[in-house]
Amino acid sequence: MYSINQRFSTVANQSLSYGLLIIAIIVGTSYYQLQSSNAFNNLITIGNINPTFAIRTSRYYGSTNGKPKENVKLTFDLDTDLTSLFNWNTKQVFVYLVAEYKGQKHPAISNTVTFWDKIITTKKDAILHLVNEKGKYNVWDLEDKFQNRDLEFSLHWNLQPWVGPLIYGETVGNTSIVLTKPEKKKKKNTGQEESVKENASVDE
Amino acid sequence: MLENIGRKLIFPIDFPSQKRTFHLQSVILLISALFASAFGFFTQSLLNLLICYAAGVLITMLLVVPPYPSYNKKKLQWVKPSMTNSSMATESGKITVESSGEDIIIVQ
């Protein structure tokens, strides 16, 4: 503390050290807020899941060596309230609709695929009320077909805070459904044509 | 040249003030850190916390860093040398040495 340099650097150092204390307080209080607002047990209802199947032969849709691969896309309804995830330390929340299913050849193995996701940045957008929402992603399995699989849907979230570690969680209320082909719609043929066209363009 | 400038920019303060400013600094910083956290928590805003803490750090800097005149009142008093020029002159007898500044004049 003798010279002006030393006084400046000790103040700067100590203020940074107490910055660590502030960080610890922020992380602790925001986690406590999540716990007390019951954020880890948000209820959800997923329903009206309608799969559409398409046979793809492009390798961008999972096909290997031109072997056709069945792709699934979904439309679904979803209702949940994730406002309890938003407190002073929340930057944004990444929510993703996940389906878990067992392998056909190896039932002990559990697979997880993501059909849809969304980034929520404000508390207003955290109330999700989706009707006939289209799934974002084409999904395929290691095996050729996705039909007649028993899928268990759940909504996961990943909270990205301003300060501190990422927090992962899951909403309560899973929906199980067996994916079957809708009998009225015969979109399989058109899907095939599309995929054939895509495949041709890729080969060029 | 540069050394001279550097020597003038030290701005020292006396020993009791050094102790006092260090104590002051740690107390103010700790209080402002705790207060800023509480303020940010109750307003649910990280920006408020940052502004509050920055203000606390700034106040500490203003109190501690500049060498105020009041921090230099108790300067260490060095013991003055007991041997003077006149006593040297009486020992040597004939030669008296008078020093004024850096010039030395020998009078016989």
Short mmCIF file of N, CA and C in Angstrom, two decimals, chain A residues 20-196:
data_model
loop_
_atom_site.label_atom_id
_atom_site.label_comp_id
_atom_site.label_asym_id
_atom_site.label_seq_id
_atom_site.Cartn_x
_atom_site.Cartn_y
_atom_site.Cartn_z
N LEU A 20 -15.81 -13.43 -7.32
CA LEU A 20 -16.05 -14.88 -7.21
C LEU A 20 -17.14 -15.16 -6.18
N LEU A 21 -17.07 -14.43 -5.06
CA LEU A 21 -18.10 -14.60 -4.02
C LEU A 21 -19.48 -14.27 -4.58
N ILE A 22 -19.55 -13.16 -5.35
CA ILE A 22 -20.83 -12.76 -5.95
C ILE A 22 -21.34 -13.84 -6.89
N ILE A 23 -20.43 -14.41 -7.69
CA ILE A 23 -20.83 -15.49 -8.61
C ILE A 23 -21.42 -16.66 -7.84
N ALA A 24 -20.75 -17.02 -6.73
CA ALA A 24 -21.26 -18.14 -5.93
C ALA A 24 -22.66 -17.83 -5.40
N ILE A 25 -22.85 -16.58 -4.95
CA ILE A 25 -24.17 -16.20 -4.43
C ILE A 25 -25.22 -16.29 -5.54
N ILE A 26 -24.88 -15.78 -6.74
CA ILE A 26 -25.84 -15.81 -7.85
C ILE A 26 -26.23 -17.24 -8.18
N VAL A 27 -25.20 -18.11 -8.33
CA VAL A 27 -25.50 -19.50 -8.70
C VAL A 27 -26.37 -20.17 -7.64
N GLY A 28 -26.00 -19.96 -6.37
CA GLY A 28 -26.75 -20.59 -5.28
C GLY A 28 -28.19 -20.12 -5.22
N THR A 29 -28.39 -18.78 -5.27
CA THR A 29 -29.75 -18.27 -5.14
C THR A 29 -30.62 -18.66 -6.33
N SER A 30 -30.03 -18.63 -7.55
CA SER A 30 -30.88 -18.95 -8.71
C SER A 30 -31.26 -20.44 -8.69
N TYR A 31 -30.33 -21.30 -8.22
CA TYR A 31 -30.68 -22.72 -8.13
C TYR A 31 -31.76 -22.94 -7.06
N TYR A 32 -31.63 -22.19 -5.97
CA TYR A 32 -32.65 -22.28 -4.93
C TYR A 32 -34.02 -21.83 -5.46
N GLN A 33 -34.00 -20.76 -6.28
CA GLN A 33 -35.26 -20.28 -6.86
C GLN A 33 -35.88 -21.34 -7.76
N LEU A 34 -35.03 -22.02 -8.55
CA LEU A 34 -35.54 -23.09 -9.41
C LEU A 34 -36.21 -24.17 -8.57
N GLN A 35 -35.52 -24.55 -7.47
CA GLN A 35 -36.07 -25.60 -6.62
C GLN A 35 -37.38 -25.15 -5.98
N SER A 36 -37.40 -23.92 -5.47
CA SER A 36 -38.58 -23.49 -4.71
C SER A 36 -39.77 -23.23 -5.63
N SER A 37 -39.50 -22.87 -6.91
CA SER A 37 -40.64 -22.67 -7.80
C SER A 37 -41.01 -23.97 -8.53
N ASN A 38 -40.43 -25.07 -8.07
CA ASN A 38 -40.81 -26.40 -8.56
C ASN A 38 -40.54 -26.54 -10.07
N ALA A 39 -39.44 -25.96 -10.52
CA ALA A 39 -39.14 -25.94 -11.95
C ALA A 39 -38.78 -27.32 -12.50
N PHE A 40 -38.37 -28.23 -11.60
CA PHE A 40 -37.96 -29.54 -12.09
C PHE A 40 -39.14 -30.49 -12.24
N ASN A 41 -40.33 -30.00 -11.88
CA ASN A 41 -41.51 -30.87 -11.98
C ASN A 41 -42.63 -30.21 -12.76
N ASN A 42 -42.29 -29.50 -13.82
CA ASN A 42 -43.32 -28.89 -14.66
C ASN A 42 -44.12 -29.95 -15.37
N LEU A 43 -45.44 -29.75 -15.35
CA LEU A 43 -46.30 -30.74 -16.00
C LEU A 43 -46.39 -30.46 -17.49
N ILE A 44 -46.62 -31.52 -18.24
CA ILE A 44 -46.73 -31.36 -19.69
C ILE A 44 -47.75 -32.35 -20.22
N THR A 45 -48.46 -31.94 -21.28
CA THR A 45 -49.30 -32.88 -22.01
C THR A 45 -48.87 -32.85 -23.47
N ILE A 46 -48.53 -34.01 -23.96
CA ILE A 46 -48.23 -34.16 -25.39
C ILE A 46 -49.29 -35.06 -25.97
N GLY A 47 -49.89 -34.64 -27.08
CA GLY A 47 -50.93 -35.48 -27.67
C GLY A 47 -51.01 -35.27 -29.16
N ASN A 48 -51.98 -35.98 -29.75
CA ASN A 48 -52.27 -35.81 -31.18
C ASN A 48 -51.02 -35.98 -32.04
N ILE A 49 -50.27 -37.01 -31.72
CA ILE A 49 -49.03 -37.23 -32.47
C ILE A 49 -49.34 -37.97 -33.77
N ASN A 50 -49.07 -37.29 -34.88
CA ASN A 50 -49.33 -37.90 -36.19
C ASN A 50 -48.02 -38.03 -36.96
N PRO A 51 -47.59 -39.25 -37.15
CA PRO A 51 -46.35 -39.41 -37.91
C PRO A 51 -46.61 -39.46 -39.41
N THR A 52 -45.66 -38.96 -40.17
CA THR A 52 -45.68 -39.18 -41.62
C THR A 52 -44.37 -39.88 -41.97
N PHE A 53 -44.53 -40.90 -42.79
CA PHE A 53 -43.34 -41.69 -43.16
C PHE A 53 -42.94 -41.38 -44.58
N ALA A 54 -41.67 -41.44 -44.83
CA ALA A 54 -41.17 -41.25 -46.19
C ALA A 54 -39.97 -42.16 -46.38
N ILE A 55 -39.93 -42.80 -47.53
CA ILE A 55 -38.78 -43.66 -47.83
C ILE A 55 -37.75 -42.82 -48.57
N ARG A 56 -36.57 -42.75 -48.02
CA ARG A 56 -35.52 -41.93 -48.62
C ARG A 56 -34.38 -42.82 -49.09
N THR A 57 -33.82 -42.43 -50.21
CA THR A 57 -32.64 -43.16 -50.68
C THR A 57 -31.40 -42.27 -50.74
N SER A 58 -31.57 -40.99 -50.35
CA SER A 58 -30.41 -40.11 -50.32
C SER A 58 -29.59 -40.38 -49.07
N ARG A 59 -28.28 -40.26 -49.19
CA ARG A 59 -27.48 -40.51 -48.00
C ARG A 59 -27.57 -39.36 -47.00
N TYR A 60 -28.16 -38.22 -47.44
CA TYR A 60 -28.40 -37.14 -46.48
C TYR A 60 -29.59 -37.46 -45.58
N TYR A 61 -30.33 -38.51 -45.92
CA TYR A 61 -31.45 -38.94 -45.08
C TYR A 61 -31.20 -40.33 -44.53
N GLY A 62 -29.95 -40.65 -44.28
CA GLY A 62 -29.63 -41.87 -43.55
C GLY A 62 -29.47 -43.10 -44.39
N SER A 63 -29.65 -43.00 -45.69
CA SER A 63 -29.52 -44.19 -46.53
C SER A 63 -28.04 -44.52 -46.76
N THR A 64 -27.74 -45.81 -46.70
CA THR A 64 -26.37 -46.23 -46.99
C THR A 64 -26.39 -47.15 -48.19
N ASN A 65 -25.50 -46.89 -49.12
CA ASN A 65 -25.37 -47.68 -50.35
C ASN A 65 -26.70 -47.77 -51.12
N GLY A 66 -27.48 -46.70 -51.10
CA GLY A 66 -28.72 -46.69 -51.86
C GLY A 66 -29.82 -47.53 -51.26
N LYS A 67 -29.57 -48.09 -50.09
CA LYS A 67 -30.60 -48.88 -49.42
C LYS A 67 -31.66 -47.93 -48.87
N PRO A 68 -32.93 -48.16 -49.16
CA PRO A 68 -33.93 -47.19 -48.71
C PRO A 68 -34.03 -47.13 -47.19
N LYS A 69 -34.22 -45.92 -46.70
CA LYS A 69 -34.35 -45.71 -45.25
C LYS A 69 -35.63 -44.98 -44.96
N GLU A 70 -36.37 -45.48 -43.97
CA GLU A 70 -37.63 -44.86 -43.64
C GLU A 70 -37.43 -43.66 -42.71
N ASN A 71 -37.91 -42.50 -43.15
CA ASN A 71 -37.81 -41.29 -42.33
C ASN A 71 -39.15 -40.98 -41.69
N VAL A 72 -39.12 -40.46 -40.48
CA VAL A 72 -40.35 -40.08 -39.79
C VAL A 72 -40.33 -38.58 -39.54
N LYS A 73 -41.47 -37.96 -39.78
CA LYS A 73 -41.70 -36.59 -39.33
C LYS A 73 -42.99 -36.57 -38.56
N LEU A 74 -43.14 -35.62 -37.65
CA LEU A 74 -44.30 -35.62 -36.77
C LEU A 74 -45.06 -34.31 -36.85
N THR A 75 -46.34 -34.39 -36.54
CA THR A 75 -47.03 -33.20 -36.06
C THR A 75 -47.59 -33.56 -34.70
N PHE A 76 -47.62 -32.59 -33.80
CA PHE A 76 -48.02 -32.92 -32.43
C PHE A 76 -48.65 -31.70 -31.76
N ASP A 77 -49.36 -31.97 -30.66
CA ASP A 77 -49.86 -30.91 -29.79
C ASP A 77 -49.06 -30.96 -28.49
N LEU A 78 -48.80 -29.79 -27.95
CA LEU A 78 -48.00 -29.75 -26.72
C LEU A 78 -48.47 -28.60 -25.85
N ASP A 79 -48.59 -28.86 -24.57
CA ASP A 79 -49.04 -27.85 -23.63
C ASP A 79 -48.19 -27.89 -22.37
N THR A 80 -47.51 -26.79 -22.10
CA THR A 80 -46.74 -26.73 -20.85
C THR A 80 -46.44 -25.28 -20.51
N ASP A 81 -46.11 -25.09 -19.26
CA ASP A 81 -45.79 -23.75 -18.76
C ASP A 81 -44.39 -23.80 -18.15
N LEU A 82 -43.44 -23.15 -18.82
CA LEU A 82 -42.06 -23.20 -18.34
C LEU A 82 -41.61 -21.86 -17.75
N THR A 83 -42.58 -21.03 -17.31
CA THR A 83 -42.18 -19.71 -16.79
C THR A 83 -41.36 -19.82 -15.52
N SER A 84 -41.51 -20.94 -14.80
CA SER A 84 -40.75 -21.07 -13.55
C SER A 84 -39.26 -21.23 -13.81
N LEU A 85 -38.88 -21.47 -15.06
CA LEU A 85 -37.45 -21.59 -15.36
C LEU A 85 -36.78 -20.22 -15.46
N PHE A 86 -37.61 -19.18 -15.53
CA PHE A 86 -37.02 -17.86 -15.76
C PHE A 86 -36.86 -17.10 -14.45
N ASN A 87 -35.61 -16.88 -14.07
CA ASN A 87 -35.32 -16.00 -12.94
C ASN A 87 -34.19 -15.06 -13.36
N TRP A 88 -33.57 -14.39 -12.41
CA TRP A 88 -32.60 -13.34 -12.77
C TRP A 88 -31.35 -13.88 -13.43
N ASN A 89 -31.13 -15.17 -13.35
CA ASN A 89 -29.89 -15.72 -13.90
C ASN A 89 -30.14 -16.51 -15.18
N THR A 90 -31.32 -16.40 -15.77
CA THR A 90 -31.62 -17.19 -16.96
C THR A 90 -31.36 -16.37 -18.21
N LYS A 91 -30.49 -16.87 -19.06
CA LYS A 91 -30.25 -16.21 -20.33
C LYS A 91 -31.25 -16.72 -21.35
N GLN A 92 -31.28 -18.03 -21.54
CA GLN A 92 -32.27 -18.60 -22.43
C GLN A 92 -32.47 -20.07 -22.09
N VAL A 93 -33.56 -20.62 -22.57
CA VAL A 93 -33.87 -22.01 -22.32
C VAL A 93 -34.03 -22.72 -23.66
N PHE A 94 -33.38 -23.84 -23.76
CA PHE A 94 -33.47 -24.66 -24.97
C PHE A 94 -34.35 -25.86 -24.64
N VAL A 95 -35.51 -25.96 -25.30
CA VAL A 95 -36.40 -27.10 -25.04
C VAL A 95 -36.38 -28.02 -26.26
N TYR A 96 -36.42 -29.32 -26.00
CA TYR A 96 -36.39 -30.25 -27.11
C TYR A 96 -37.26 -31.46 -26.83
N LEU A 97 -38.03 -31.83 -27.84
CA LEU A 97 -38.95 -32.97 -27.73
C LEU A 97 -38.19 -34.23 -28.09
N VAL A 98 -38.12 -35.10 -27.13
CA VAL A 98 -37.28 -36.29 -27.27
C VAL A 98 -38.15 -37.53 -27.22
N ALA A 99 -37.81 -38.51 -28.06
CA ALA A 99 -38.49 -39.81 -27.99
C ALA A 99 -37.48 -40.89 -27.68
N GLU A 100 -37.89 -41.74 -26.75
CA GLU A 100 -37.01 -42.85 -26.39
C GLU A 100 -37.65 -44.15 -26.85
N TYR A 101 -36.87 -45.06 -27.38
CA TYR A 101 -37.42 -46.34 -27.79
C TYR A 101 -36.35 -47.41 -27.71
N LYS A 102 -36.84 -48.66 -27.65
CA LYS A 102 -35.91 -49.78 -27.52
C LYS A 102 -35.57 -50.29 -28.92
N GLY A 103 -34.42 -50.89 -29.05
CA GLY A 103 -34.03 -51.49 -30.31
C GLY A 103 -34.83 -52.74 -30.59
N GLN A 104 -35.04 -53.03 -31.88
CA GLN A 104 -35.80 -54.24 -32.22
C GLN A 104 -34.95 -55.50 -32.07
N LYS A 105 -33.72 -55.40 -32.56
CA LYS A 105 -32.85 -56.58 -32.45
C LYS A 105 -32.28 -56.71 -31.05
N HIS A 106 -32.01 -55.57 -30.44
CA HIS A 106 -31.42 -55.59 -29.10
C HIS A 106 -32.29 -54.76 -28.16
N PRO A 107 -33.28 -55.39 -27.53
CA PRO A 107 -34.24 -54.65 -26.70
C PRO A 107 -33.61 -54.01 -25.47
N ALA A 108 -32.42 -54.43 -25.11
CA ALA A 108 -31.80 -53.84 -23.92
C ALA A 108 -31.28 -52.44 -24.19
N ILE A 109 -31.08 -52.15 -25.47
CA ILE A 109 -30.49 -50.85 -25.82
C ILE A 109 -31.60 -49.81 -25.97
N SER A 110 -31.44 -48.69 -25.29
CA SER A 110 -32.41 -47.60 -25.40
C SER A 110 -31.85 -46.51 -26.31
N ASN A 111 -32.67 -46.12 -27.27
CA ASN A 111 -32.26 -45.08 -28.22
C ASN A 111 -33.00 -43.78 -27.91
N THR A 112 -32.39 -42.67 -28.23
CA THR A 112 -33.02 -41.37 -28.02
C THR A 112 -32.90 -40.55 -29.29
N VAL A 113 -34.04 -40.01 -29.73
CA VAL A 113 -34.02 -39.14 -30.91
C VAL A 113 -34.75 -37.85 -30.59
N THR A 114 -34.39 -36.78 -31.28
CA THR A 114 -35.01 -35.48 -31.09
C THR A 114 -35.85 -35.14 -32.30
N PHE A 115 -37.12 -34.80 -32.07
CA PHE A 115 -38.01 -34.47 -33.18
C PHE A 115 -38.19 -32.97 -33.38
N TRP A 116 -38.02 -32.22 -32.31
CA TRP A 116 -38.37 -30.81 -32.38
C TRP A 116 -37.60 -30.09 -31.29
N ASP A 117 -37.25 -28.84 -31.54
CA ASP A 117 -36.64 -28.05 -30.46
C ASP A 117 -36.97 -26.59 -30.63
N LYS A 118 -36.70 -25.84 -29.58
CA LYS A 118 -37.01 -24.41 -29.62
C LYS A 118 -36.13 -23.69 -28.61
N ILE A 119 -35.75 -22.47 -28.96
CA ILE A 119 -34.99 -21.63 -28.03
C ILE A 119 -35.94 -20.58 -27.48
N ILE A 120 -36.08 -20.55 -26.16
CA ILE A 120 -36.96 -19.57 -25.51
C ILE A 120 -36.08 -18.54 -24.83
N THR A 121 -36.28 -17.27 -25.17
CA THR A 121 -35.41 -16.23 -24.60
C THR A 121 -36.13 -15.32 -23.62
N THR A 122 -37.46 -15.29 -23.66
CA THR A 122 -38.17 -14.41 -22.72
C THR A 122 -39.22 -15.20 -21.96
N LYS A 123 -39.61 -14.61 -20.82
CA LYS A 123 -40.58 -15.28 -19.97
C LYS A 123 -41.94 -15.38 -20.65
N LYS A 124 -42.25 -14.40 -21.52
CA LYS A 124 -43.53 -14.43 -22.21
C LYS A 124 -43.68 -15.66 -23.09
N ASP A 125 -42.56 -16.00 -23.77
CA ASP A 125 -42.62 -17.12 -24.70
C ASP A 125 -42.56 -18.48 -24.00
N ALA A 126 -42.45 -18.47 -22.68
CA ALA A 126 -42.22 -19.73 -21.98
C ALA A 126 -43.48 -20.56 -21.81
N ILE A 127 -44.63 -19.95 -22.06
CA ILE A 127 -45.86 -20.74 -22.02
C ILE A 127 -46.06 -21.34 -23.40
N LEU A 128 -45.85 -22.65 -23.51
CA LEU A 128 -45.94 -23.31 -24.81
C LEU A 128 -47.34 -23.88 -24.99
N HIS A 129 -48.00 -23.42 -26.02
CA HIS A 129 -49.31 -23.97 -26.36
C HIS A 129 -49.29 -24.23 -27.86
N LEU A 130 -48.91 -25.42 -28.23
CA LEU A 130 -48.70 -25.74 -29.64
C LEU A 130 -49.81 -26.67 -30.11
N VAL A 131 -50.39 -26.32 -31.25
CA VAL A 131 -51.40 -27.17 -31.86
C VAL A 131 -50.95 -27.51 -33.27
N ASN A 132 -50.92 -28.79 -33.55
CA ASN A 132 -50.49 -29.27 -34.87
C ASN A 132 -49.13 -28.72 -35.29
N GLU A 133 -48.26 -28.64 -34.32
CA GLU A 133 -46.90 -28.15 -34.60
C GLU A 133 -46.14 -29.18 -35.42
N LYS A 134 -45.43 -28.69 -36.43
CA LYS A 134 -44.64 -29.60 -37.25
C LYS A 134 -43.30 -29.88 -36.58
N GLY A 135 -42.93 -31.16 -36.58
CA GLY A 135 -41.61 -31.50 -36.08
C GLY A 135 -40.55 -30.94 -37.00
N LYS A 136 -39.39 -30.59 -36.44
CA LYS A 136 -38.36 -29.96 -37.24
C LYS A 136 -37.56 -30.96 -38.05
N TYR A 137 -37.38 -32.13 -37.50
CA TYR A 137 -36.34 -32.99 -38.05
C TYR A 137 -36.90 -34.28 -38.64
N ASN A 138 -36.29 -34.72 -39.73
CA ASN A 138 -36.50 -36.07 -40.24
C ASN A 138 -35.70 -37.01 -39.38
N VAL A 139 -36.34 -38.07 -38.92
CA VAL A 139 -35.66 -38.97 -38.00
C VAL A 139 -35.65 -40.36 -38.61
N TRP A 140 -34.50 -41.01 -38.52
CA TRP A 140 -34.43 -42.40 -38.94
C TRP A 140 -33.65 -43.20 -37.93
N ASP A 141 -33.87 -44.52 -38.00
CA ASP A 141 -33.23 -45.42 -37.05
C ASP A 141 -32.04 -46.08 -37.72
N LEU A 142 -31.25 -46.77 -36.93
CA LEU A 142 -30.19 -47.59 -37.50
C LEU A 142 -30.78 -48.69 -38.36
N GLU A 143 -31.90 -49.24 -37.85
CA GLU A 143 -32.57 -50.26 -38.64
C GLU A 143 -33.41 -49.59 -39.73
N ASP A 144 -33.92 -50.41 -40.66
CA ASP A 144 -34.53 -49.83 -41.86
C ASP A 144 -35.82 -49.09 -41.56
N LYS A 145 -36.61 -49.61 -40.62
CA LYS A 145 -37.95 -49.08 -40.45
C LYS A 145 -38.19 -48.51 -39.07
N PHE A 146 -39.06 -47.52 -39.04
CA PHE A 146 -39.45 -46.90 -37.79
C PHE A 146 -40.85 -47.32 -37.38
N GLN A 147 -41.56 -48.01 -38.26
CA GLN A 147 -42.95 -48.33 -37.96
C GLN A 147 -43.06 -49.36 -36.86
N ASN A 148 -44.19 -49.23 -36.14
CA ASN A 148 -44.55 -50.17 -35.07
C ASN A 148 -43.54 -50.17 -33.93
N ARG A 149 -42.86 -49.07 -33.79
CA ARG A 149 -41.99 -48.92 -32.62
C ARG A 149 -42.78 -48.24 -31.52
N ASP A 150 -42.42 -48.59 -30.29
CA ASP A 150 -43.07 -47.97 -29.14
C ASP A 150 -42.22 -46.79 -28.67
N LEU A 151 -42.71 -45.60 -28.94
CA LEU A 151 -41.93 -44.40 -28.61
C LEU A 151 -42.49 -43.73 -27.36
N GLU A 152 -41.57 -43.31 -26.50
CA GLU A 152 -41.98 -42.59 -25.30
C GLU A 152 -41.50 -41.16 -25.41
N PHE A 153 -42.47 -40.24 -25.53
CA PHE A 153 -42.12 -38.83 -25.75
C PHE A 153 -41.98 -38.08 -24.43
N SER A 154 -41.02 -37.20 -24.39
CA SER A 154 -40.88 -36.32 -23.23
C SER A 154 -40.21 -35.04 -23.68
N LEU A 155 -40.48 -33.99 -22.93
CA LEU A 155 -39.89 -32.70 -23.25
C LEU A 155 -38.74 -32.43 -22.28
N HIS A 156 -37.54 -32.28 -22.83
CA HIS A 156 -36.38 -31.95 -22.00
C HIS A 156 -36.07 -30.48 -22.14
N TRP A 157 -35.42 -29.93 -21.12
CA TRP A 157 -34.98 -28.54 -21.26
C TRP A 157 -33.55 -28.39 -20.77
N ASN A 158 -32.92 -27.39 -21.32
CA ASN A 158 -31.54 -27.07 -20.94
C ASN A 158 -31.50 -25.57 -20.67
N LEU A 159 -31.27 -25.24 -19.41
CA LEU A 159 -31.28 -23.84 -19.00
C LEU A 159 -29.87 -23.28 -19.14
N GLN A 160 -29.75 -22.22 -19.93
CA GLN A 160 -28.44 -21.59 -20.08
C GLN A 160 -28.42 -20.31 -19.26
N PRO A 161 -27.69 -20.28 -18.17
CA PRO A 161 -27.69 -19.12 -17.29
C PRO A 161 -26.67 -18.07 -17.72
N TRP A 162 -26.79 -16.87 -17.19
CA TRP A 162 -25.76 -15.84 -17.42
C TRP A 162 -24.48 -16.23 -16.71
N VAL A 163 -24.62 -16.72 -15.49
CA VAL A 163 -23.46 -17.09 -14.69
C VAL A 163 -23.68 -18.50 -14.17
N GLY A 164 -22.64 -19.34 -14.25
CA GLY A 164 -22.76 -20.65 -13.65
C GLY A 164 -22.91 -21.76 -14.67
N PRO A 165 -23.08 -22.98 -14.18
CA PRO A 165 -23.14 -24.14 -15.07
C PRO A 165 -24.49 -24.29 -15.76
N LEU A 166 -24.49 -25.03 -16.86
CA LEU A 166 -25.74 -25.37 -17.54
C LEU A 166 -26.57 -26.29 -16.64
N ILE A 167 -27.89 -26.13 -16.69
CA ILE A 167 -28.76 -26.98 -15.88
C ILE A 167 -29.69 -27.74 -16.82
N TYR A 168 -29.71 -29.05 -16.65
CA TYR A 168 -30.57 -29.89 -17.49
C TYR A 168 -31.76 -30.37 -16.69
N GLY A 169 -32.89 -30.54 -17.38
CA GLY A 169 -34.06 -31.03 -16.67
C GLY A 169 -35.08 -31.60 -17.63
N GLU A 170 -36.14 -32.09 -17.05
CA GLU A 170 -37.16 -32.79 -17.83
C GLU A 170 -38.53 -32.44 -17.26
N THR A 171 -39.53 -32.35 -18.14
CA THR A 171 -40.87 -32.12 -17.64
C THR A 171 -41.53 -33.45 -17.31
N VAL A 172 -42.55 -33.36 -16.46
CA VAL A 172 -43.21 -34.57 -15.98
C VAL A 172 -44.44 -34.85 -16.83
N GLY A 173 -44.66 -36.08 -17.18
CA GLY A 173 -45.84 -36.46 -17.95
C GLY A 173 -45.45 -36.97 -19.33
N ASN A 174 -44.94 -38.18 -19.39
CA ASN A 174 -44.51 -38.73 -20.67
C ASN A 174 -45.68 -39.36 -21.41
N THR A 175 -45.60 -39.35 -22.73
CA THR A 175 -46.62 -39.95 -23.56
C THR A 175 -46.00 -41.09 -24.36
N SER A 176 -46.65 -42.24 -24.29
CA SER A 176 -46.17 -43.36 -25.08
C SER A 176 -47.08 -43.56 -26.28
N ILE A 177 -46.50 -43.87 -27.41
CA ILE A 177 -47.30 -44.09 -28.61
C ILE A 177 -46.56 -45.06 -29.50
N VAL A 178 -47.37 -45.92 -30.17
CA VAL A 178 -46.79 -46.81 -31.17
C VAL A 178 -46.96 -46.15 -32.52
N LEU A 179 -45.87 -45.96 -33.23
CA LEU A 179 -45.93 -45.29 -34.52
C LEU A 179 -46.51 -46.24 -35.55
N THR A 180 -47.68 -45.86 -36.07
CA THR A 180 -48.27 -46.66 -37.15
C THR A 180 -48.58 -45.76 -38.33
N LYS A 181 -48.61 -46.35 -39.47
CA LYS A 181 -48.88 -45.58 -40.67
C LYS A 181 -50.35 -45.20 -40.72
N PRO A 182 -50.69 -43.94 -40.93
CA PRO A 182 -52.09 -43.55 -41.10
C PRO A 182 -52.63 -44.16 -42.40
N GLU A 183 -53.83 -44.73 -42.28
CA GLU A 183 -54.32 -45.53 -43.42
C GLU A 183 -54.92 -44.68 -44.52
N LYS A 184 -55.49 -43.52 -44.13
CA LYS A 184 -56.16 -42.73 -45.16
C LYS A 184 -55.16 -42.09 -46.11
N LYS A 185 -54.16 -41.49 -45.52
CA LYS A 185 -53.21 -40.77 -46.36
C LYS A 185 -52.28 -41.76 -47.05
N LYS A 186 -52.12 -41.57 -48.33
CA LYS A 186 -51.16 -42.40 -49.05
C LYS A 186 -50.09 -41.49 -49.63
N LYS A 187 -49.32 -40.95 -48.74
CA LYS A 187 -48.27 -40.04 -49.18
C LYS A 187 -46.96 -40.77 -49.46
N LYS A 188 -47.02 -42.05 -49.26
CA LYS A 188 -45.78 -42.81 -49.40
C LYS A 188 -45.21 -42.70 -50.81
N ASN A 189 -46.14 -42.75 -51.78
CA ASN A 189 -45.68 -42.72 -53.17
C ASN A 189 -45.00 -41.39 -53.50
N THR A 190 -45.69 -40.30 -53.12
CA THR A 190 -45.10 -38.99 -53.42
C THR A 190 -43.75 -38.83 -52.73
N GLY A 191 -43.72 -39.31 -51.50
CA GLY A 191 -42.45 -39.23 -50.77
C GLY A 191 -41.35 -39.95 -51.49
N GLN A 192 -41.71 -41.10 -52.03
CA GLN A 192 -40.72 -41.89 -52.75
C GLN A 192 -40.20 -41.13 -53.97
N GLU A 193 -41.16 -40.53 -54.67
CA GLU A 193 -40.74 -39.79 -55.86
C GLU A 193 -39.79 -38.67 -55.50
N GLU A 194 -40.18 -37.95 -54.46
CA GLU A 194 -39.31 -36.84 -54.03
C GLU A 194 -37.91 -37.32 -53.71
N SER A 195 -37.89 -38.41 -52.97
CA SER A 195 -36.58 -38.89 -52.56
C SER A 195 -35.77 -39.36 -53.75
N VAL A 196 -36.46 -39.94 -54.72
CA VAL A 196 -35.76 -40.38 -55.91
C VAL A 196 -35.15 -39.19 -56.65
#
